[in-house]
PDB file of C-alpha atoms and ligand atoms in Angstrom:
ATOM      1  CA  MET A 620     -13.478  -2.633   0.334  1.00  0.00           C
ATOM      2  CA  ILE A 621     -11.175  -0.720  -2.054  1.00  0.00           C
ATOM      3  CA  THR A 622     -11.941  -1.259  -5.724  1.00  0.00           C
ATOM      4  CA  VAL A 623      -9.603   0.097  -8.370  1.00  0.00           C
ATOM      5  CA  SER A 624     -11.172   0.089 -11.860  1.00  0.00           C
ATOM      6  CA  ASP A 625      -9.512   0.768 -15.185  1.00  0.00           C
ATOM      7  CA  LEU A 626      -6.879   2.953 -13.551  1.00  0.00           C
ATOM      8  CA  SER A 627      -4.368   4.660 -15.842  1.00  0.00           C
ATOM      9  CA  LEU A 628      -1.886   7.408 -15.098  1.00  0.00           C
ATOM     10  CA  THR A 629       0.128   9.356 -17.646  1.00  0.00           C
ATOM     11  CA  PHE A 630       3.003  11.705 -16.796  1.00  0.00           C
ATOM     12  CA  GLY A 631       4.255  13.806 -19.699  1.00  0.00           C
ATOM     13  CA  GLY A 632       3.037  11.349 -22.327  1.00  0.00           C
ATOM     14  CA  GLN A 633       4.481   8.313 -20.487  1.00  0.00           C
ATOM     15  CA  ASN A 634       2.165   5.676 -19.039  1.00  0.00           C
ATOM     16  CA  LEU A 635       2.993   4.872 -15.436  1.00  0.00           C
ATOM     17  CA  PHE A 636      -0.135   2.686 -15.048  1.00  0.00           C
ATOM     18  CA  LYS A 637      -2.362   1.289 -17.766  1.00  0.00           C
ATOM     19  CA  HIS A 638      -5.850  -0.230 -17.262  1.00  0.00           C
ATOM     20  CA  VAL A 639      -5.254  -1.511 -13.734  1.00  0.00           C
ATOM     21  CA  ASP A 640      -8.114  -3.389 -12.006  1.00  0.00           C
ATOM     22  CA  LEU A 641      -7.674  -4.460  -8.388  1.00  0.00           C
ATOM     23  CA  LYS A 642      -9.645  -5.292  -5.259  1.00  0.00           C
ATOM     24  CA  PHE A 643      -8.292  -4.812  -1.745  1.00  0.00           C
ATOM     25  CA  VAL A 644     -10.271  -6.879   0.756  1.00  0.00           C
ATOM     26  CA  ALA A 645     -10.865  -5.761   4.359  1.00  0.00           C
ATOM     27  CA  GLY A 646      -8.568  -7.257   6.982  1.00  0.00           C
ATOM     28  CA  ASN A 647      -5.662  -8.138   4.699  1.00  0.00           C
ATOM     29  CA  CYS A 648      -2.168  -6.693   4.781  1.00  0.00           C
ATOM     30  CA  TYR A 649      -0.851  -5.852   1.310  1.00  0.00           C
ATOM     31  CA  GLY A 650       2.882  -5.337   0.756  1.00  0.00           C
ATOM     32  CA  VAL A 651       3.587  -3.136  -2.258  1.00  0.00           C
ATOM     33  CA  ILE A 652       6.804  -4.003  -4.068  1.00  0.00           C
ATOM     34  CA  GLY A 653       8.491  -2.981  -7.332  1.00  0.00           C
ATOM     35  CA  ALA A 654      11.676  -1.432  -8.690  1.00  0.00           C
ATOM     36  CA  ASN A 655      12.722   2.123  -7.801  1.00  0.00           C
ATOM     37  CA  GLY A 656      10.548   4.505  -9.813  1.00  0.00           C
ATOM     38  CA  ALA A 657       8.002   1.782 -10.684  1.00  0.00           C
ATOM     39  CA  GLY A 658       5.232   3.937  -9.197  1.00  0.00           C
ATOM     40  CA  LYS A 659       4.621   2.539  -5.673  1.00  0.00           C
ATOM     41  CA  SER A 660       4.420   5.922  -3.941  1.00  0.00           C
ATOM     42  CA  THR A 661       2.366   7.343  -6.794  1.00  0.00           C
ATOM     43  CA  PHE A 662      -0.088   4.434  -6.504  1.00  0.00           C
ATOM     44  CA  LEU A 663      -0.513   5.091  -2.767  1.00  0.00           C
ATOM     45  CA  ARG A 664      -1.111   8.787  -3.489  1.00  0.00           C
ATOM     46  CA  ILE A 665      -3.889   7.793  -5.898  1.00  0.00           C
ATOM     47  CA  LEU A 666      -5.443   5.433  -3.299  1.00  0.00           C
ATOM     48  CA  SER A 667      -5.427   8.194  -0.677  1.00  0.00           C
ATOM     49  CA  GLY A 668      -7.009  10.697  -3.082  1.00  0.00           C
ATOM     50  CA  GLN A 669      -3.961  13.010  -3.122  1.00  0.00           C
ATOM     51  CA  LEU A 670      -3.517  12.422  -6.853  1.00  0.00           C
ATOM     52  CA  GLU A 671      -6.156  12.113  -9.583  1.00  0.00           C
ATOM     53  CA  PRO A 672      -5.644   9.261 -12.043  1.00  0.00           C
ATOM     54  CA  THR A 673      -5.766  10.029 -15.781  1.00  0.00           C
ATOM     55  CA  THR A 674      -8.578   7.477 -16.232  1.00  0.00           C
ATOM     56  CA  GLY A 675     -10.488   5.118 -13.991  1.00  0.00           C
ATOM     57  CA  GLU A 676     -11.413   5.377 -10.352  1.00  0.00           C
ATOM     58  CA  VAL A 677     -10.805   4.230  -6.808  1.00  0.00           C
ATOM     59  CA  ALA A 678     -13.982   3.324  -4.913  1.00  0.00           C
ATOM     60  CA  ILE A 679     -13.827   3.167  -1.124  1.00  0.00           C
ATOM     61  CA  ASP A 680     -16.755   2.566   1.213  1.00  0.00           C
ATOM     62  CA  PRO A 681     -17.551   6.079   2.529  1.00  0.00           C
ATOM     63  CA  ARG A 682     -18.066   4.713   6.052  1.00  0.00           C
ATOM     64  CA  THR A 683     -14.428   3.679   6.301  1.00  0.00           C
ATOM     65  CA  ARG A 684     -11.690   5.876   7.760  1.00  0.00           C
ATOM     66  CA  MET A 685      -8.306   5.912   6.066  1.00  0.00           C
ATOM     67  CA  SER A 686      -5.024   6.966   7.689  1.00  0.00           C
ATOM     68  CA  VAL A 687      -1.900   7.836   5.732  1.00  0.00           C
ATOM     69  CA  LEU A 688       1.707   8.019   6.952  1.00  0.00           C
ATOM     70  CA  GLU A 689       2.743  11.562   6.075  1.00  0.00           C
ATOM     71  CA  GLN A 690       6.147  12.227   4.549  1.00  0.00           C
ATOM     72  CA  ASP A 691       6.755  15.873   5.480  1.00  0.00           C
ATOM     73  CA  HIS A 692       8.783  15.649   8.702  1.00  0.00           C
ATOM     74  CA  TYR A 693       8.447  19.360   9.516  1.00  0.00           C
ATOM     75  CA  LYS A 694       4.749  19.880   8.827  1.00  0.00           C
ATOM     76  CA  TYR A 695       3.678  19.833  12.484  1.00  0.00           C
ATOM     77  CA  ASP A 696       6.639  21.675  14.018  1.00  0.00           C
ATOM     78  CA  GLU A 697       4.360  24.365  15.455  1.00  0.00           C
ATOM     79  CA  GLN A 698       2.290  21.979  17.605  1.00  0.00           C
ATOM     80  CA  THR A 699       2.700  19.420  20.377  1.00  0.00           C
ATOM     81  CA  VAL A 700       3.392  15.724  19.952  1.00  0.00           C
ATOM     82  CA  LEU A 701       0.023  14.866  21.541  1.00  0.00           C
ATOM     83  CA  ASP A 702      -1.990  17.089  19.173  1.00  0.00           C
ATOM     84  CA  THR A 703      -0.095  15.696  16.196  1.00  0.00           C
ATOM     85  CA  ILE A 704      -1.005  12.136  17.154  1.00  0.00           C
ATOM     86  CA  LEU A 705      -4.632  12.868  18.118  1.00  0.00           C
ATOM     87  CA  GLN A 706      -5.246  14.624  14.789  1.00  0.00           C
ATOM     88  CA  GLY A 707      -4.669  11.210  13.208  1.00  0.00           C
ATOM     89  CA  ASN A 708      -8.383  10.771  13.950  1.00  0.00           C
ATOM     90  CA  ALA A 709      -9.642  14.044  12.468  1.00  0.00           C
ATOM     91  CA  ARG A 710     -13.252  13.654  13.604  1.00  0.00           C
ATOM     92  CA  LEU A 711     -12.270  12.894  17.205  1.00  0.00           C
ATOM     93  CA  TYR A 712      -9.857  15.844  17.272  1.00  0.00           C
ATOM     94  CA  ASP A 713     -12.525  18.129  15.857  1.00  0.00           C
ATOM     95  CA  ILE A 714     -14.955  17.048  18.607  1.00  0.00           C
ATOM     96  CA  MET A 715     -12.289  17.743  21.250  1.00  0.00           C
ATOM     97  CA  GLN A 716     -11.786  21.267  19.876  1.00  0.00           C
ATOM     98  CA  GLN A 717     -15.535  21.930  19.725  1.00  0.00           C
ATOM     99  CA  LYS A 718     -16.008  20.685  23.307  1.00  0.00           C
ATOM    100  CA  ASP A 719     -13.180  22.873  24.612  1.00  0.00           C
ATOM    101  CA  ALA A 720     -14.634  25.931  22.852  1.00  0.00           C
ATOM    102  CA  LEU A 721     -18.126  25.206  24.204  1.00  0.00           C
ATOM    103  CA  TYR A 722     -17.012  24.728  27.818  1.00  0.00           C
ATOM    104  CA  ALA A 723     -14.904  27.900  27.638  1.00  0.00           C
ATOM    105  CA  LYS A 724     -17.964  29.995  26.749  1.00  0.00           C
ATOM    106  CA  PRO A 725     -19.043  32.357  29.513  1.00  0.00           C
ATOM    107  CA  ASP A 726     -22.719  32.156  28.427  1.00  0.00           C
ATOM    108  CA  PHE A 727     -23.565  28.438  28.155  1.00  0.00           C
ATOM    109  CA  SER A 728     -27.101  28.259  26.627  1.00  0.00           C
ATOM    110  CA  ASP A 729     -29.553  25.317  26.543  1.00  0.00           C
ATOM    111  CA  GLU A 730     -28.612  24.852  22.890  1.00  0.00           C
ATOM    112  CA  ASP A 731     -24.951  24.638  23.857  1.00  0.00           C
ATOM    113  CA  GLY A 732     -25.933  22.031  26.432  1.00  0.00           C
ATOM    114  CA  ALA A 733     -27.672  19.906  23.811  1.00  0.00           C
ATOM    115  CA  LEU A 734     -24.716  20.199  21.425  1.00  0.00           C
ATOM    116  CA  ALA A 735     -22.292  19.314  24.219  1.00  0.00           C
ATOM    117  CA  ALA A 736     -24.351  16.185  25.011  1.00  0.00           C
ATOM    118  CA  ASP A 737     -24.190  15.087  21.361  1.00  0.00           C
ATOM    119  CA  LEU A 738     -20.472  15.777  21.200  1.00  0.00           C
ATOM    120  CA  GLU A 739     -19.845  13.881  24.436  1.00  0.00           C
ATOM    121  CA  ALA A 740     -21.726  10.851  23.083  1.00  0.00           C
ATOM    122  CA  GLU A 741     -19.730  10.791  19.847  1.00  0.00           C
ATOM    123  CA  PHE A 742     -16.507  11.484  21.765  1.00  0.00           C
ATOM    124  CA  ALA A 743     -17.120   8.396  23.943  1.00  0.00           C
ATOM    125  CA  GLU A 744     -18.061   6.293  20.926  1.00  0.00           C
ATOM    126  CA  LEU A 745     -14.807   7.213  19.166  1.00  0.00           C
ATOM    127  CA  GLY A 746     -12.764   6.170  22.201  1.00  0.00           C
ATOM    128  CA  GLY A 747     -12.063   9.764  23.250  1.00  0.00           C
ATOM    129  CA  TRP A 748     -11.612   8.861  26.926  1.00  0.00           C
ATOM    130  CA  ASP A 749      -8.755   6.492  26.073  1.00  0.00           C
ATOM    131  CA  ALA A 750      -7.191   8.691  23.388  1.00  0.00           C
ATOM    132  CA  GLU A 751      -4.335  10.037  25.475  1.00  0.00           C
ATOM    133  CA  THR A 752      -3.546   6.602  26.909  1.00  0.00           C
ATOM    134  CA  GLU A 753      -3.508   5.162  23.403  1.00  0.00           C
ATOM    135  CA  ALA A 754      -1.174   7.937  22.197  1.00  0.00           C
ATOM    136  CA  ALA A 755       1.167   7.223  25.122  1.00  0.00           C
ATOM    137  CA  ARG A 756       1.070   3.485  24.370  1.00  0.00           C
ATOM    138  CA  LEU A 757       1.984   4.081  20.733  1.00  0.00           C
ATOM    139  CA  LEU A 758       4.898   6.262  21.837  1.00  0.00           C
ATOM    140  CA  GLU A 759       6.054   3.659  24.318  1.00  0.00           C
ATOM    141  CA  GLY A 760       6.061   1.016  21.565  1.00  0.00           C
ATOM    142  CA  LEU A 761       8.266   3.323  19.534  1.00  0.00           C
ATOM    143  CA  SER A 762      10.613   3.838  22.534  1.00  0.00           C
ATOM    144  CA  ILE A 763       9.592   7.426  23.280  1.00  0.00           C
ATOM    145  CA  GLY A 764       8.647   8.225  26.893  1.00  0.00           C
ATOM    146  CA  GLU A 765       5.153   9.575  27.503  1.00  0.00           C
ATOM    147  CA  GLU A 766       6.672  12.716  29.087  1.00  0.00           C
ATOM    148  CA  HIS A 767       7.354  13.809  25.478  1.00  0.00           C
ATOM    149  CA  LEU A 768       3.613  14.012  24.668  1.00  0.00           C
ATOM    150  CA  TYR A 769       3.679  17.718  25.525  1.00  0.00           C
ATOM    151  CA  ASP A 770       6.929  18.538  23.670  1.00  0.00           C
ATOM    152  CA  MET A 771       6.733  20.715  20.589  1.00  0.00           C
ATOM    153  CA  MET A 772       7.370  18.735  17.407  1.00  0.00           C
ATOM    154  CA  SER A 773      10.089  21.233  16.456  1.00  0.00           C
ATOM    155  CA  ALA A 774      12.091  20.152  19.534  1.00  0.00           C
ATOM    156  CA  LEU A 775      12.417  16.552  18.307  1.00  0.00           C
ATOM    157  CA  PRO A 776      15.222  15.143  16.160  1.00  0.00           C
ATOM    158  CA  THR A 777      14.138  13.796  12.738  1.00  0.00           C
ATOM    159  CA  ARG A 778      14.249  10.131  13.776  1.00  0.00           C
ATOM    160  CA  GLU A 779      11.674  10.883  16.505  1.00  0.00           C
ATOM    161  CA  LYS A 780       9.500  13.086  14.281  1.00  0.00           C
ATOM    162  CA  VAL A 781       9.221  10.079  11.955  1.00  0.00           C
ATOM    163  CA  LYS A 782       7.972   7.963  14.867  1.00  0.00           C
ATOM    164  CA  ILE A 783       5.346  10.561  15.826  1.00  0.00           C
ATOM    165  CA  LEU A 784       4.074  10.640  12.224  1.00  0.00           C
ATOM    166  CA  LEU A 785       3.863   6.852  12.349  1.00  0.00           C
ATOM    167  CA  ALA A 786       1.964   6.965  15.674  1.00  0.00           C
ATOM    168  CA  ARG A 787      -0.384   9.531  14.067  1.00  0.00           C
ATOM    169  CA  ALA A 788      -1.089   7.136  11.172  1.00  0.00           C
ATOM    170  CA  LEU A 789      -1.776   4.210  13.540  1.00  0.00           C
ATOM    171  CA  PHE A 790      -3.825   6.152  16.092  1.00  0.00           C
ATOM    172  CA  GLY A 791      -7.560   5.606  16.637  1.00  0.00           C
ATOM    173  CA  HIS A 792      -8.141   2.275  14.859  1.00  0.00           C
ATOM    174  CA  PRO A 793      -8.531   3.461  11.267  1.00  0.00           C
ATOM    175  CA  ASP A 794     -10.183   0.997   8.869  1.00  0.00           C
ATOM    176  CA  ILE A 795      -7.422   1.417   6.293  1.00  0.00           C
ATOM    177  CA  ILE A 796      -3.775   2.366   6.881  1.00  0.00           C
ATOM    178  CA  LEU A 797      -1.491   3.414   4.010  1.00  0.00           C
ATOM    179  CA  LEU A 798       2.219   3.355   4.841  1.00  0.00           C
ATOM    180  CA  ASP A 799       4.981   4.286   2.382  1.00  0.00           C
ATOM    181  CA  GLU A 800       8.307   2.832   3.566  1.00  0.00           C
ATOM    182  CA  PRO A 801       7.497   3.069   7.299  1.00  0.00           C
ATOM    183  CA  THR A 802      10.665   1.263   8.395  1.00  0.00           C
ATOM    184  CA  ASN A 803      12.985   3.925   6.911  1.00  0.00           C
ATOM    185  CA  HIS A 804      14.692   5.794   9.793  1.00  0.00           C
ATOM    186  CA  LEU A 805      13.282   3.313  12.360  1.00  0.00           C
ATOM    187  CA  ASP A 806      15.517   1.459  14.828  1.00  0.00           C
ATOM    188  CA  ILE A 807      15.255  -2.326  14.940  1.00  0.00           C
ATOM    189  CA  ASP A 808      13.152  -2.433  18.145  1.00  0.00           C
ATOM    190  CA  SER A 809      10.599  -0.044  16.625  1.00  0.00           C
ATOM    191  CA  ILE A 810      10.478  -2.112  13.426  1.00  0.00           C
ATOM    192  CA  ARG A 811       9.748  -5.251  15.464  1.00  0.00           C
ATOM    193  CA  TRP A 812       7.072  -3.382  17.440  1.00  0.00           C
ATOM    194  CA  LEU A 813       5.471  -2.144  14.181  1.00  0.00           C
ATOM    195  CA  GLU A 814       5.470  -5.707  12.842  1.00  0.00           C
ATOM    196  CA  ASP A 815       3.628  -6.901  15.978  1.00  0.00           C
ATOM    197  CA  PHE A 816       1.188  -3.996  15.755  1.00  0.00           C
ATOM    198  CA  LEU A 817       0.335  -4.724  12.122  1.00  0.00           C
ATOM    199  CA  MET A 818       0.075  -8.482  12.715  1.00  0.00           C
ATOM    200  CA  ASP A 819      -2.520  -7.886  15.455  1.00  0.00           C
ATOM    201  CA  TYR A 820      -4.319  -5.190  13.516  1.00  0.00           C
ATOM    202  CA  SER A 821      -7.773  -6.086  12.192  1.00  0.00           C
ATOM    203  CA  GLY A 822      -8.089  -3.329   9.565  1.00  0.00           C
ATOM    204  CA  THR A 823      -6.683  -3.212   6.042  1.00  0.00           C
ATOM    205  CA  VAL A 824      -3.020  -2.281   5.645  1.00  0.00           C
ATOM    206  CA  ILE A 825      -1.323  -1.285   2.385  1.00  0.00           C
ATOM    207  CA  VAL A 826       2.401  -0.858   2.951  1.00  0.00           C
ATOM    208  CA  VAL A 827       5.261  -0.087   0.561  1.00  0.00           C
ATOM    209  CA  SER A 828       8.540  -1.583   1.703  1.00  0.00           C
ATOM    210  CA  HIS A 829      11.897  -2.769   0.384  1.00  0.00           C
ATOM    211  CA  ASP A 830      12.446  -4.699   3.639  1.00  0.00           C
ATOM    212  CA  ARG A 831      11.975  -8.351   2.795  1.00  0.00           C
ATOM    213  CA  HIS A 832      12.003  -9.527   6.403  1.00  0.00           C
ATOM    214  CA  PHE A 833       9.351  -6.978   7.353  1.00  0.00           C
ATOM    215  CA  LEU A 834       7.169  -7.922   4.350  1.00  0.00           C
ATOM    216  CA  ASN A 835       7.454 -11.608   5.223  1.00  0.00           C
ATOM    217  CA  ASN A 836       6.346 -10.963   8.788  1.00  0.00           C
ATOM    218  CA  VAL A 837       3.352  -8.751   8.122  1.00  0.00           C
ATOM    219  CA  CYS A 838       1.937  -9.390   4.634  1.00  0.00           C
ATOM    220  CA  THR A 839      -0.927 -11.632   3.626  1.00  0.00           C
ATOM    221  CA  HIS A 840      -0.670 -10.413   0.006  1.00  0.00           C
ATOM    222  CA  ILE A 841       1.935  -8.909  -2.317  1.00  0.00           C
ATOM    223  CA  VAL A 842       1.100  -6.089  -4.734  1.00  0.00           C
ATOM    224  CA  ASP A 843       3.633  -6.075  -7.543  1.00  0.00           C
ATOM    225  CA  VAL A 844       4.033  -2.787  -9.442  1.00  0.00           C
ATOM    226  CA  ASP A 845       5.760  -3.613 -12.707  1.00  0.00           C
ATOM    227  CA  TYR A 846       5.835  -1.890 -16.115  1.00  0.00           C
ATOM    228  CA  THR A 847       2.438  -0.141 -16.111  1.00  0.00           C
ATOM    229  CA  GLN A 848       0.717  -3.114 -14.460  1.00  0.00           C
ATOM    230  CA  ILE A 849      -0.164  -3.781 -10.824  1.00  0.00           C
ATOM    231  CA  LYS A 850      -1.035  -7.307  -9.728  1.00  0.00           C
ATOM    232  CA  ILE A 851      -1.995  -8.833  -6.392  1.00  0.00           C
ATOM    233  CA  TYR A 852      -0.637 -12.222  -5.266  1.00  0.00           C
ATOM    234  CA  VAL A 853      -1.678 -14.194  -2.173  1.00  0.00           C
ATOM    235  CA  GLY A 854       1.092 -14.886   0.344  1.00  0.00           C
ATOM    236  CA  ASN A 855       4.089 -13.108   1.825  1.00  0.00           C
ATOM    237  CA  TYR A 856       7.211 -11.891   0.035  1.00  0.00           C
ATOM    238  CA  ASP A 857       9.144 -15.207  -0.025  1.00  0.00           C
ATOM    239  CA  PHE A 858       6.092 -17.041  -1.351  1.00  0.00           C
ATOM    240  CA  TRP A 859       5.691 -14.407  -4.081  1.00  0.00           C
ATOM    241  CA  TYR A 860       9.415 -14.588  -4.908  1.00  0.00           C
ATOM    242  CA  ASP A 861       9.520 -18.405  -5.125  1.00  0.00           C
ATOM    243  CA  SER A 862       6.328 -18.604  -7.187  1.00  0.00           C
ATOM    244  CA  SER A 863       7.441 -15.823  -9.562  1.00  0.00           C
ATOM    245  CA  GLN A 864      10.772 -17.659 -10.096  1.00  0.00           C
ATOM    246  CA  LEU A 865       8.859 -20.877 -10.797  1.00  0.00           C
ATOM    247  CA  MET A 866       6.557 -19.046 -13.197  1.00  0.00           C
ATOM    248  CA  GLN A 867       9.526 -17.593 -15.092  1.00  0.00           C
ATOM    249  CA  LYS A 868      11.099 -21.071 -15.306  1.00  0.00           C
ATOM    250  CA  LEU A 869       7.863 -22.537 -16.689  1.00  0.00           C
ATOM    251  CA  LEU A 870       7.609 -19.702 -19.208  1.00  0.00           C
ATOM    252  CA  ARG A 871      11.221 -20.266 -20.298  1.00  0.00           C
ATOM    253  CA  GLU A 872      10.520 -23.986 -20.700  1.00  0.00           C
ATOM    254  CA  GLN A 873       7.324 -23.266 -22.623  1.00  0.00           C
ATOM    255  CA  ASN A 874       9.197 -20.862 -24.911  1.00  0.00           C
ATOM    256  CA  LYS A 875      11.964 -23.442 -25.422  1.00  0.00           C
ATOM    257  CA  LYS A 876       9.364 -26.090 -26.352  1.00  0.00           C
ATOM    258  CA  ARG A 877       7.701 -23.616 -28.718  1.00  0.00           C
ATOM    259  CA  GLU A 878      11.023 -22.764 -30.355  1.00  0.00           C
ATOM    260  CA  ASP A 879      11.896 -26.477 -30.744  1.00  0.00           C
ATOM    261  CA  LYS A 880       8.524 -27.072 -32.383  1.00  0.00           C
ATOM    262  CA  ILE A 881       9.041 -24.137 -34.758  1.00  0.00           C
ATOM    263  CA  LYS A 882      12.513 -25.430 -35.733  1.00  0.00           C
ATOM    264  CA  GLU A 883      11.131 -28.912 -36.357  1.00  0.00           C
ATOM    265  CA  LEU A 884       8.313 -27.564 -38.555  1.00  0.00           C
ATOM    266  CA  GLN A 885      10.687 -25.285 -40.455  1.00  0.00           C
ATOM    267  CA  SER A 886      13.037 -28.149 -41.235  1.00  0.00           C
ATOM    268  CA  PHE A 887      10.080 -30.318 -42.344  1.00  0.00           C
ATOM    269  CA  ILE A 888       8.839 -27.587 -44.677  1.00  0.00           C
ATOM    270  CA  GLU A 889      12.308 -27.053 -46.125  1.00  0.00           C
ATOM    271  CA  ARG A 890      12.835 -30.760 -46.707  1.00  0.00           C
ATOM    272  CA  PHE A 891       9.461 -31.585 -48.247  1.00  0.00           C
ATOM    273  CA  SER A 892       7.998 -28.500 -49.870  1.00  0.00           C
ATOM    274  CA  ALA A 893       9.858 -29.375 -53.090  1.00  0.00           C
ATOM    275  CA  ASN A 894       8.604 -32.969 -52.913  1.00  0.00           C
ATOM    276  CA  LYS A 895       5.192 -33.234 -54.614  1.00  0.00           C
ATOM    277  CA  SER A 896       3.814 -36.165 -52.638  1.00  0.00           C
ATOM    278  CA  LYS A 897       4.504 -34.388 -49.324  1.00  0.00           C
ATOM    279  CA  SER A 898       3.535 -30.875 -50.398  1.00  0.00           C
ATOM    280  CA  ARG A 899       0.023 -31.072 -48.894  1.00  0.00           C
ATOM    281  CA  GLN A 900       1.575 -31.978 -45.514  1.00  0.00           C
ATOM    282  CA  ALA A 901       4.141 -29.213 -45.929  1.00  0.00           C
ATOM    283  CA  THR A 902       1.337 -26.691 -46.525  1.00  0.00           C
ATOM    284  CA  SER A 903      -0.568 -27.780 -43.454  1.00  0.00           C
ATOM    285  CA  ARG A 904       2.634 -27.617 -41.373  1.00  0.00           C
ATOM    286  CA  ARG A 905       3.332 -24.139 -42.753  1.00  0.00           C
ATOM    287  CA  LYS A 906      -0.097 -23.127 -41.430  1.00  0.00           C
ATOM    288  CA  LEU A 907       0.744 -24.673 -38.057  1.00  0.00           C
ATOM    289  CA  LEU A 908       4.040 -22.766 -38.044  1.00  0.00           C
ATOM    290  CA  GLU A 909       2.150 -19.504 -38.651  1.00  0.00           C
ATOM    291  CA  SER A 910      -0.095 -20.227 -35.678  1.00  0.00           C
ATOM    292  CA  CYS A 911       2.949 -20.915 -33.419  1.00  0.00           C
ATOM    293  CA  ARG A 912       4.373 -17.448 -34.093  1.00  0.00           C
TER     294      ARG A 912
HETATM  295  N1  ATP B 732       4.254  14.673 -10.346  1.00  0.00           N
HETATM  296  C1  ATP B 732       5.002  13.956 -11.193  1.00  0.00           C
HETATM  297  N2  ATP B 732       5.245  14.380 -12.465  1.00  0.00           N
HETATM  298  C2  ATP B 732       5.974  13.667 -13.324  1.00  0.00           C
HETATM  299  N3  ATP B 732       6.526  12.459 -13.023  1.00  0.00           N
HETATM  300  C3  ATP B 732       6.337  11.989 -11.776  1.00  0.00           C
HETATM  301  C4  ATP B 732       5.577  12.712 -10.794  1.00  0.00           C
HETATM  302  N4  ATP B 732       5.547  11.973  -9.644  1.00  0.00           N
HETATM  303  C5  ATP B 732       6.269  10.857  -9.909  1.00  0.00           C
HETATM  304  N5  ATP B 732       6.745  10.867 -11.164  1.00  0.00           N
HETATM  305  C6  ATP B 732       7.524   9.800 -11.823  1.00  0.00           C
HETATM  306  O1  ATP B 732       6.778   8.621 -11.716  1.00  0.00           O
HETATM  307  C7  ATP B 732       7.637   7.513 -11.490  1.00  0.00           C
HETATM  308  C8  ATP B 732       7.222   6.766 -10.261  1.00  0.00           C
HETATM  309  O2  ATP B 732       7.589   7.480  -9.093  1.00  0.00           O
HETATM  310  P1  ATP B 732       7.318   6.899  -7.634  1.00  0.00           P
HETATM  311  O3  ATP B 732       7.916   7.866  -6.668  1.00  0.00           O
HETATM  312  O4  ATP B 732       5.878   6.587  -7.484  1.00  0.00           O
HETATM  313  O5  ATP B 732       8.141   5.531  -7.651  1.00  0.00           O
HETATM  314  P2  ATP B 732       8.433   4.511  -6.471  1.00  0.00           P
HETATM  315  O6  ATP B 732       8.083   3.161  -6.974  1.00  0.00           O
HETATM  316  O7  ATP B 732       7.785   4.979  -5.215  1.00  0.00           O
HETATM  317  O8  ATP B 732      10.034   4.607  -6.346  1.00  0.00           O
HETATM  318  P3  ATP B 732      10.989   4.427  -5.041  1.00  0.00           P
HETATM  319  O9  ATP B 732      11.143   2.953  -4.805  1.00  0.00           O
HETATM  320  O10 ATP B 732      12.266   5.055  -5.465  1.00  0.00           O
HETATM  321  O11 ATP B 732      10.340   5.141  -3.891  1.00  0.00           O
HETATM  322  C9  ATP B 732       9.055   8.066 -11.431  1.00  0.00           C
HETATM  323  O12 ATP B 732       9.647   7.883 -12.701  1.00  0.00           O
HETATM  324  C10 ATP B 732       8.840   9.523 -11.116  1.00  0.00           C
HETATM  325  O13 ATP B 732       9.889  10.292 -11.646  1.00  0.00           O
HETATM  326 MG1   MG B 733       8.480   5.612  -3.353  1.00  0.00          MG
END
């Protein structure tokens, strides 16, 4: 559903990503992890189209709708909570505006009637009749009473603005949701509610988080951003952690075996290269030693 091909990104001569190829499959929940500054937020900005990669491309089925958790807490200060959430589904919000403008016209022509009928059909199809109820339900899950739907965003404290932006990202059943550290600033009840929401959600979720418990509860896959590479692993965070530890142990053991072999060959070569009868063997072991390096 999302295909990333040969993606590279360079900032000021430094490679943040180099030749990354990935596939995100519909219906999975991907937890994006990596050290501070590894490029998690930047990767999400590329997926959402906010940032152009240096090479490569991100292909997304054009019929799918993507929602992104916005980071600017003050962006919607001049509008109501309800409008801010409803705009999460841009097409639905646009239809609502067009309908309102049409019905407010003093001279309602036959053409206007036909357009209104089309808009009403699409409005119903997009769940327009339930939109306000859904917005209220999202608020309730985030412990904000529905009486606040008509508050101005500017009237809310930051911790509640963050919840409205989250409700906006979750509103209207998007096909893909991108969330960058959604649990920051959230109280524990809201985090648990978000976990339940994402577990029941049938679309694709790509979420950056440092919260191990949260990742374990919601993720089907882990996306590890590490030194210019991005790799996807099946399983939740603990599964990824245990298997990456095991992998490192195996690699260490393999390296130890390789080093032991090299030492053994070196000592053989030293002992026998002067000895004529063994020199052919010493030569072949020298070749083997070259191939081990
Ligand atoms: N527009 C830019 N120009 C130059 N460098 C940038 C730009 N945006 C991000 N960077 C650099 O790219 C790197 C990755 O930043 P990013 O914010 O994506 O990391 P992150 O993994 O989200 O980190 P954190 O866990 O702290 O949120 C950082 O070194 C950052 O300084
Ligand atoms: Mg970040």
